[in-house]
Tab-separated table of C-alpha atoms in Angstrom:
chain	number	residue	atom	x	y	z
A	505	MET	CA	0.308	-0.069	-0.085
A	506	ASN	CA	1.058	3.572	-0.473
A	507	THR	CA	2.261	5.164	2.611
A	508	ILE	CA	-0.032	8.087	3.706
A	509	PRO	CA	1.113	11.033	5.796
A	510	PHE	CA	0.878	11.183	9.139
A	511	SER	CA	0.454	14.252	11.261
A	512	ILE	CA	-0.117	15.244	15.315
A	513	LEU	CA	-2.862	16.241	17.301
A	514	ASP	CA	-1.751	18.178	20.464
A	515	LEU	CA	-4.168	19.175	22.999
A	516	SER	CA	-1.389	20.029	25.766
A	517	PRO	CA	-2.318	18.035	28.027
A	518	ILE	CA	-1.200	19.676	32.109
A	519	ALA	CA	-0.663	16.749	33.655
A	520	GLU	CA	-1.329	16.395	37.506
A	521	GLY	CA	1.494	18.395	39.612
A	522	GLY	CA	1.936	19.830	36.363
A	523	SER	CA	1.630	24.316	35.062
A	524	ALA	CA	0.326	25.063	31.476
A	525	ALA	CA	3.877	26.489	31.320
A	526	GLU	CA	5.570	23.209	31.178
A	527	SER	CA	2.631	21.935	28.694
A	528	PHE	CA	3.248	24.774	26.202
A	529	ARG	CA	7.183	23.804	26.599
A	530	HIS	CA	6.487	20.242	25.534
A	531	THR	CA	4.587	20.915	22.905
A	532	LEU	CA	6.969	22.764	21.309
A	533	ASP	CA	9.145	19.999	22.060
A	534	ILE	CA	7.049	17.370	20.609
A	535	ALA	CA	6.928	19.400	17.637
A	536	GLN	CA	9.836	19.819	16.846
A	537	HIS	CA	10.473	16.403	16.776
A	538	GLY	CA	7.440	15.621	14.723
A	539	GLU	CA	9.444	17.413	11.907
A	540	ARG	CA	12.395	15.926	11.934
A	541	TRP	CA	9.599	12.575	12.575
A	542	GLY	CA	8.060	12.984	9.003
A	543	TYR	CA	4.819	14.425	10.347
A	544	LYS	CA	2.996	16.395	7.266
A	545	ARG	CA	1.046	19.261	10.017
A	546	TYR	CA	0.622	19.901	14.420
A	547	TRP	CA	-2.369	20.811	15.041
A	548	MET	CA	-3.481	21.904	18.109
A	549	ALA	CA	-8.001	22.320	19.365
A	550	GLU	CA	-9.746	24.474	21.331
A	551	HIS	CA	-11.218	23.799	24.851
A	552	HIS	CA	-11.823	26.080	27.542
A	553	GLY	CA	-12.642	25.256	31.179
A	554	MET	CA	-11.055	21.888	30.792
A	555	PRO	CA	-8.184	21.159	33.769
A	556	GLY	CA	-5.655	19.392	32.229
A	557	ILE	CA	-5.901	21.140	28.588
A	558	ALA	CA	-4.253	23.923	28.164
A	559	SER	CA	-4.444	24.890	24.575
A	560	ALA	CA	-7.769	27.156	24.858
A	561	ALA	CA	-5.579	30.359	23.256
A	562	THR	CA	-5.658	28.362	19.901
A	563	SER	CA	-4.047	31.079	17.712
A	564	ILE	CA	-1.678	31.896	20.286
A	565	LEU	CA	-0.224	28.314	20.697
A	566	ILE	CA	0.128	27.828	16.717
A	567	SER	CA	2.405	31.014	16.282
A	568	HIS	CA	4.610	29.531	19.471
A	569	VAL	CA	4.485	26.113	17.496
A	570	ALA	CA	5.044	27.607	13.951
A	571	ALA	CA	7.390	29.964	15.446
A	572	GLY	CA	9.890	27.183	17.100
A	573	THR	CA	10.055	25.058	13.658
A	574	SER	CA	10.861	25.671	9.955
A	575	SER	CA	8.698	22.958	7.599
A	576	ILE	CA	5.726	21.553	9.374
A	577	ARG	CA	2.713	22.665	8.889
A	578	VAL	CA	1.243	23.958	11.790
A	579	GLY	CA	-2.595	24.772	12.557
A	580	ALA	CA	-6.239	23.996	14.358
A	581	GLY	CA	-7.410	20.928	14.739
A	582	GLY	CA	-9.719	22.869	15.061
A	583	ILE	CA	-11.096	26.259	16.181
A	584	MET	CA	-14.887	26.190	17.374
A	585	LEU	CA	-15.878	28.739	15.477
A	586	PRO	CA	-19.747	29.493	17.608
A	587	ASN	CA	-16.896	30.899	20.232
A	588	HIS	CA	-15.849	33.336	17.770
A	589	SER	CA	-16.897	36.005	15.211
A	590	PRO	CA	-15.446	35.169	11.939
A	591	LEU	CA	-14.059	38.271	10.939
A	592	VAL	CA	-11.524	37.851	14.237
A	593	ILE	CA	-10.699	34.809	13.461
A	594	ALA	CA	-10.315	35.609	9.577
A	595	GLU	CA	-7.336	38.825	11.079
A	596	GLN	CA	-6.449	35.716	13.840
A	597	PHE	CA	-5.586	33.208	10.923
A	598	GLY	CA	-4.584	35.595	8.538
A	599	THR	CA	-1.667	37.312	11.132
A	600	LEU	CA	-0.695	33.747	11.283
A	601	GLU	CA	-0.409	33.006	7.144
A	602	SER	CA	1.257	35.765	7.393
A	603	LEU	CA	3.763	35.359	9.709
A	604	TYR	CA	4.364	31.777	8.559
A	605	PRO	CA	3.521	31.796	5.090
A	606	GLY	CA	2.264	28.220	3.812
A	607	ARG	CA	2.644	26.709	6.832
A	608	ILE	CA	-1.433	27.241	8.773
A	609	ASP	CA	-4.585	25.346	8.819
A	610	LEU	CA	-7.500	26.395	9.867
A	611	GLY	CA	-9.658	23.243	10.637
A	612	LEU	CA	-13.751	24.449	12.002
A	613	GLY	CA	-16.173	22.867	14.743
A	614	ARG	CA	-18.966	23.333	15.202
A	615	ALA	CA	-19.007	22.275	19.022
A	616	PRO	CA	-18.788	25.408	21.516
A	617	GLY	CA	-15.352	22.514	22.846
A	618	SER	CA	-16.996	23.232	26.481
A	619	ASP	CA	-20.036	22.897	28.683
A	620	GLN	CA	-22.648	25.033	28.505
A	621	THR	CA	-21.954	27.523	31.347
A	622	THR	CA	-18.461	28.108	30.184
A	623	ALA	CA	-20.215	28.887	26.442
A	624	ARG	CA	-21.892	31.199	28.076
A	625	ALA	CA	-18.626	32.884	29.986
A	626	LEU	CA	-16.804	33.152	26.662
A	627	ARG	CA	-20.604	35.107	25.102
A	628	ARG	CA	-19.601	35.576	21.256
A	629	ASN	CA	-23.596	36.489	21.446
A	630	LEU	CA	-25.935	35.188	24.196
A	631	ALA	CA	-28.225	33.976	21.352
A	632	ALA	CA	-26.170	32.540	18.442
A	633	SER	CA	-26.054	28.725	18.013
A	634	ALA	CA	-24.382	25.955	16.718
A	635	ASP	CA	-27.072	26.211	13.629
A	636	GLU	CA	-25.626	29.201	12.047
A	637	PHE	CA	-22.156	27.190	11.699
A	638	PRO	CA	-22.230	26.732	7.977
A	639	GLN	CA	-23.560	30.591	7.399
A	640	ASP	CA	-20.453	31.018	9.700
A	641	VAL	CA	-18.175	29.164	7.473
A	642	LEU	CA	-19.171	30.918	3.893
A	643	GLU	CA	-18.519	33.787	5.812
A	644	LEU	CA	-14.919	33.103	6.575
A	645	LEU	CA	-13.698	32.190	3.208
A	646	ASP	CA	-15.422	34.996	1.638
A	647	TYR	CA	-12.481	37.046	4.508
A	648	PHE	CA	-10.037	34.803	2.806
A	649	SER	CA	-11.205	34.842	-1.281
A	650	ASP	CA	-9.045	37.281	-3.331
A	651	GLU	CA	-12.323	39.983	-3.917
A	652	PRO	CA	-14.256	39.121	-0.626
A	653	ARG	CA	-18.107	40.497	-1.292
A	654	GLN	CA	-18.297	41.194	2.155
A	655	PRO	CA	-17.946	45.274	2.393
A	656	VAL	CA	-15.945	44.576	5.561
A	657	ARG	CA	-12.245	43.014	5.065
A	658	ALA	CA	-10.333	41.601	6.631
A	659	VAL	CA	-6.325	42.845	7.385
A	660	PRO	CA	-4.117	40.251	7.461
A	661	GLY	CA	-6.148	37.626	5.434
A	662	THR	CA	-7.906	38.761	1.870
A	663	GLY	CA	-6.130	36.696	-0.803
A	664	LEU	CA	-4.677	34.872	1.550
A	665	ASN	CA	-6.262	31.228	0.912
A	666	VAL	CA	-5.542	29.789	3.954
A	667	PRO	CA	-6.454	26.423	3.560
A	668	VAL	CA	-9.906	25.474	5.409
A	669	TRP	CA	-10.954	21.426	6.920
A	670	ILE	CA	-14.064	20.459	8.427
A	671	LEU	CA	-13.944	18.890	11.579
A	672	GLY	CA	-17.050	16.777	12.637
A	673	SER	CA	-18.045	13.744	14.419
A	674	SER	CA	-21.464	12.876	12.701
A	675	LEU	CA	-22.999	12.926	9.462
A	676	PHE	CA	-22.862	16.909	9.622
A	677	GLY	CA	-19.727	18.254	8.924
A	678	ALA	CA	-19.431	15.473	6.187
A	679	GLN	CA	-22.504	16.638	4.148
A	680	LEU	CA	-20.675	21.060	4.933
A	681	ALA	CA	-17.785	19.364	3.943
A	682	ALA	CA	-18.742	17.354	0.713
A	683	ALA	CA	-20.732	20.194	-0.519
A	684	LEU	CA	-18.503	23.319	-0.031
A	685	GLY	CA	-15.642	20.713	-1.287
A	686	LEU	CA	-13.458	21.158	1.648
A	687	PRO	CA	-11.229	18.153	2.988
A	688	TYR	CA	-12.958	16.634	5.809
A	689	ALA	CA	-11.369	15.712	9.346
A	690	PHE	CA	-13.412	13.452	11.578
A	691	ALA	CA	-12.850	12.834	15.067
A	692	SER	CA	-12.662	9.042	15.135
A	693	HIS	CA	-9.760	9.551	18.508
A	694	PHE	CA	-13.107	9.973	20.899
A	695	ALA	CA	-15.968	9.525	18.802
A	696	PRO	CA	-15.704	7.169	16.688
A	697	GLN	CA	-19.252	6.039	16.440
A	698	GLN	CA	-20.756	7.235	12.883
A	699	LEU	CA	-16.660	7.291	11.543
A	700	MET	CA	-17.485	4.706	8.731
A	701	GLN	CA	-21.416	5.956	7.728
A	702	ALA	CA	-19.666	9.846	7.717
A	703	ILE	CA	-16.701	8.698	5.268
A	704	GLN	CA	-19.341	7.188	3.366
A	705	VAL	CA	-21.183	10.546	3.008
A	706	TYR	CA	-18.336	12.575	2.596
A	707	ARG	CA	-17.055	10.882	-0.830
A	708	SER	CA	-20.038	9.962	-1.958
A	709	THR	CA	-21.769	13.787	-2.242
A	710	PHE	CA	-18.464	15.653	-2.169
A	711	GLN	CA	-18.461	17.930	-5.111
A	712	PRO	CA	-15.161	19.470	-6.766
A	713	SER	CA	-14.235	23.315	-5.488
A	714	GLN	CA	-11.982	25.942	-5.464
A	715	TYR	CA	-10.400	23.809	-2.814
A	716	LEU	CA	-10.210	20.939	-3.626
A	717	GLN	CA	-10.635	18.793	-6.991
A	718	LYS	CA	-11.783	14.980	-4.602
A	719	PRO	CA	-12.562	14.604	-1.167
A	720	TYR	CA	-9.346	14.043	1.288
A	721	VAL	CA	-10.374	12.706	4.601
A	722	MET	CA	-8.415	12.496	7.649
A	723	LEU	CA	-9.312	10.284	10.689
A	724	GLY	CA	-7.893	10.692	14.823
A	725	PHE	CA	-6.343	7.834	16.126
A	726	ASN	CA	-5.526	7.461	19.188
A	727	VAL	CA	-1.522	5.742	19.740
A	728	PHE	CA	-0.208	4.428	22.844
A	729	ALA	CA	3.167	2.704	21.660
A	730	ALA	CA	6.388	1.302	23.789
A	731	ASP	CA	9.027	-0.884	23.402
A	732	ASP	CA	7.640	-3.128	25.834
A	733	GLU	CA	3.631	-4.374	25.323
A	734	ASP	CA	3.296	-4.325	28.710
A	735	GLU	CA	4.109	-0.941	28.637
A	736	ALA	CA	2.073	0.787	26.409
A	737	HIS	CA	-0.761	-0.295	28.423
A	738	TYR	CA	0.347	1.106	31.053
A	739	LEU	CA	1.200	4.119	29.781
A	740	ALA	CA	-2.087	4.306	27.981
A	741	SER	CA	-4.234	3.914	31.477
A	742	SER	CA	-3.220	7.836	32.732
A	743	TRP	CA	-5.343	8.465	28.832
A	744	GLN	CA	-8.104	5.891	29.814
A	745	GLN	CA	-8.386	7.653	33.478
A	746	SER	CA	-8.858	10.926	32.103
A	747	PHE	CA	-11.703	10.146	29.450
A	748	VAL	CA	-13.573	7.975	31.768
A	749	SER	CA	-13.872	10.870	35.009
A	750	LEU	CA	-13.947	13.138	30.969
A	751	ARG	CA	-16.789	11.306	30.038
A	752	SER	CA	-18.353	11.182	34.367
A	753	GLY	CA	-19.094	15.344	33.986
A	754	ARG	CA	-15.604	15.201	36.016
A	755	PRO	CA	-12.911	16.758	33.617
A	756	ILE	CA	-9.825	15.813	35.812
A	757	ARG	CA	-5.899	16.836	35.467
A	758	LEU	CA	-3.961	13.527	32.954
A	759	PRO	CA	-2.921	11.144	35.826
A	760	PRO	CA	0.073	9.296	36.666
A	761	PRO	CA	-0.015	5.495	35.178
A	762	VAL	CA	-2.049	2.718	36.897
A	763	ARG	CA	-1.396	-1.021	36.295
A	764	GLY	CA	-4.581	-3.119	35.765
A	765	TYR	CA	-6.568	-0.414	35.558
A	766	LEU	CA	-8.654	-1.747	32.948
A	767	ASP	CA	-9.251	-4.630	35.466
A	768	ASN	CA	-10.483	-2.581	38.190
A	769	ILE	CA	-13.424	-0.416	36.223
A	770	GLY	CA	-16.823	-1.282	36.287
A	771	PRO	CA	-19.096	-2.332	33.207
A	772	GLN	CA	-19.742	1.333	32.071
A	773	ALA	CA	-16.375	2.876	31.778
A	774	GLN	CA	-15.104	-0.459	30.367
A	775	HIS	CA	-17.365	-0.399	27.952
A	776	LEU	CA	-16.235	3.314	27.507
A	777	ILE	CA	-12.850	2.535	27.161
A	778	ASP	CA	-13.576	-0.421	24.807
A	779	HIS	CA	-16.021	1.829	21.989
A	780	VAL	CA	-12.914	4.623	21.698
A	781	LEU	CA	-10.428	1.702	21.557
A	782	SER	CA	-11.875	0.936	18.152
A	783	CYS	CA	-9.768	3.398	17.044
A	784	ALA	CA	-5.943	3.418	19.238
A	785	ALA	CA	-3.468	1.526	18.698
A	786	VAL	CA	-1.476	0.443	22.012
A	787	GLY	CA	1.691	-2.398	21.921
A	788	ALA	CA	5.275	-2.844	21.303
A	789	PRO	CA	6.032	-1.670	17.426
A	790	ASP	CA	4.896	-4.968	15.726
A	791	THR	CA	1.866	-3.895	17.181
A	792	VAL	CA	1.122	-0.137	16.845
A	793	ALA	CA	1.788	-1.810	13.505
A	794	ARG	CA	-0.802	-4.424	12.536
A	795	GLN	CA	-3.330	-2.428	14.095
A	796	LEU	CA	-2.263	0.783	11.960
A	797	LYS	CA	-2.850	-0.835	8.660
A	798	ALA	CA	-5.712	-2.557	9.658
A	799	PHE	CA	-7.276	0.931	10.468
A	800	ILE	CA	-5.964	2.451	7.368
A	801	ASP	CA	-7.289	-0.707	4.751
A	802	LYS	CA	-10.410	-0.450	6.542
A	803	THR	CA	-10.774	3.128	6.118
A	804	GLY	CA	-9.017	3.966	3.430
A	805	ALA	CA	-7.867	7.449	4.879
A	806	ASP	CA	-6.259	9.920	3.038
A	807	GLU	CA	-4.580	10.561	6.137
A	808	LEU	CA	-3.810	9.837	10.228
A	809	MET	CA	-4.329	13.167	12.904
A	810	ILE	CA	-2.111	11.102	15.252
A	811	THR	CA	-3.075	11.877	19.419
A	812	SER	CA	-0.896	10.267	22.406
A	813	ASN	CA	-1.852	11.570	25.924
A	814	MET	CA	0.748	9.662	27.908
A	815	TYR	CA	1.828	11.051	31.730
A	816	GLU	CA	5.344	11.426	31.142
A	817	HIS	CA	6.519	13.233	28.081
A	818	LYS	CA	9.572	11.291	27.538
A	819	ALA	CA	7.010	8.741	27.086
A	820	ARG	CA	4.789	10.424	24.815
A	821	LEU	CA	7.861	11.253	22.760
A	822	ARG	CA	8.927	7.832	21.931
A	823	SER	CA	5.683	7.059	20.551
A	824	TYR	CA	5.175	9.109	18.350
A	825	GLU	CA	9.340	8.260	17.350
A	826	ILE	CA	7.126	4.639	17.523
A	827	ALA	CA	4.311	5.432	14.892
A	828	ALA	CA	6.413	8.014	12.245
A	829	GLN	CA	9.166	4.857	12.299
A	830	VAL	CA	6.183	2.494	11.783
A	831	ARG	CA	4.426	4.776	8.712
A	832	GLU	CA	7.662	3.664	7.161
A	833	ARG	CA	7.098	-0.008	7.449
A	834	LEU	CA	3.385	0.113	6.214
């Protein structure tokens, strides 16, 4: 099979006992290593009010990473557009594109990236709703165009044609990306329920556009890789604990790994983990290679967005290194 590009999704996780400042140092270090290891993109996601995620001011963090790297594409996976006016995002990403030309991506999501209380605190507009997302996307695309139809100009932004992606975890995003002829990124790393259906809808209804001539699908995928099989499962328990807490309404900082974590959780938590592990590879290099190949063969993905949330920075770095090495064998 042809080797597809791998990219990195980083939430700048804040570990127990750590700080946002430490997370940002780790983020830049991973980006610099990822660039050397051949990753195509380095994306960060907008979340608010989450004790274990430091990437709330996503545009600022993108600039931090882009300034410390030289060739890897850097972007948002994504910006939650209901939280912002399209003009503000056009200006921010026009600024980023002007600072780091040819290296900036803008992925757009329609979820608030937070709970309703936090969404209210963000208060772009208390009457705003995710239903306005398609119109907001069109407005944003127009700001980036060579000859915007709107009377207001994004400065910088106009004429820069920053690549825009639609993100999603349901059929809505797939339909919108296809209708607008935009690349599509599916959040299978945490919400795989409608993965295959979304891919089918996107590819079968795709309309070629000035942005893209044929469908392009990037899929989120968890990798917890280590040189030893048991060690990989041990390291994955940090993310498993964090995920169960999040889905239980109790978001936490990324906790230290625990031996035998999966042996000591209830059936509901076990079901949550089993479900999301359908889009994950856990193990030593050979195991990770098999699981990655099976996922790519099943989905026909054009690109994978790898995330690897581990408590220890060195272990996380090694996981991304193994994934990059495995890619060369696929």
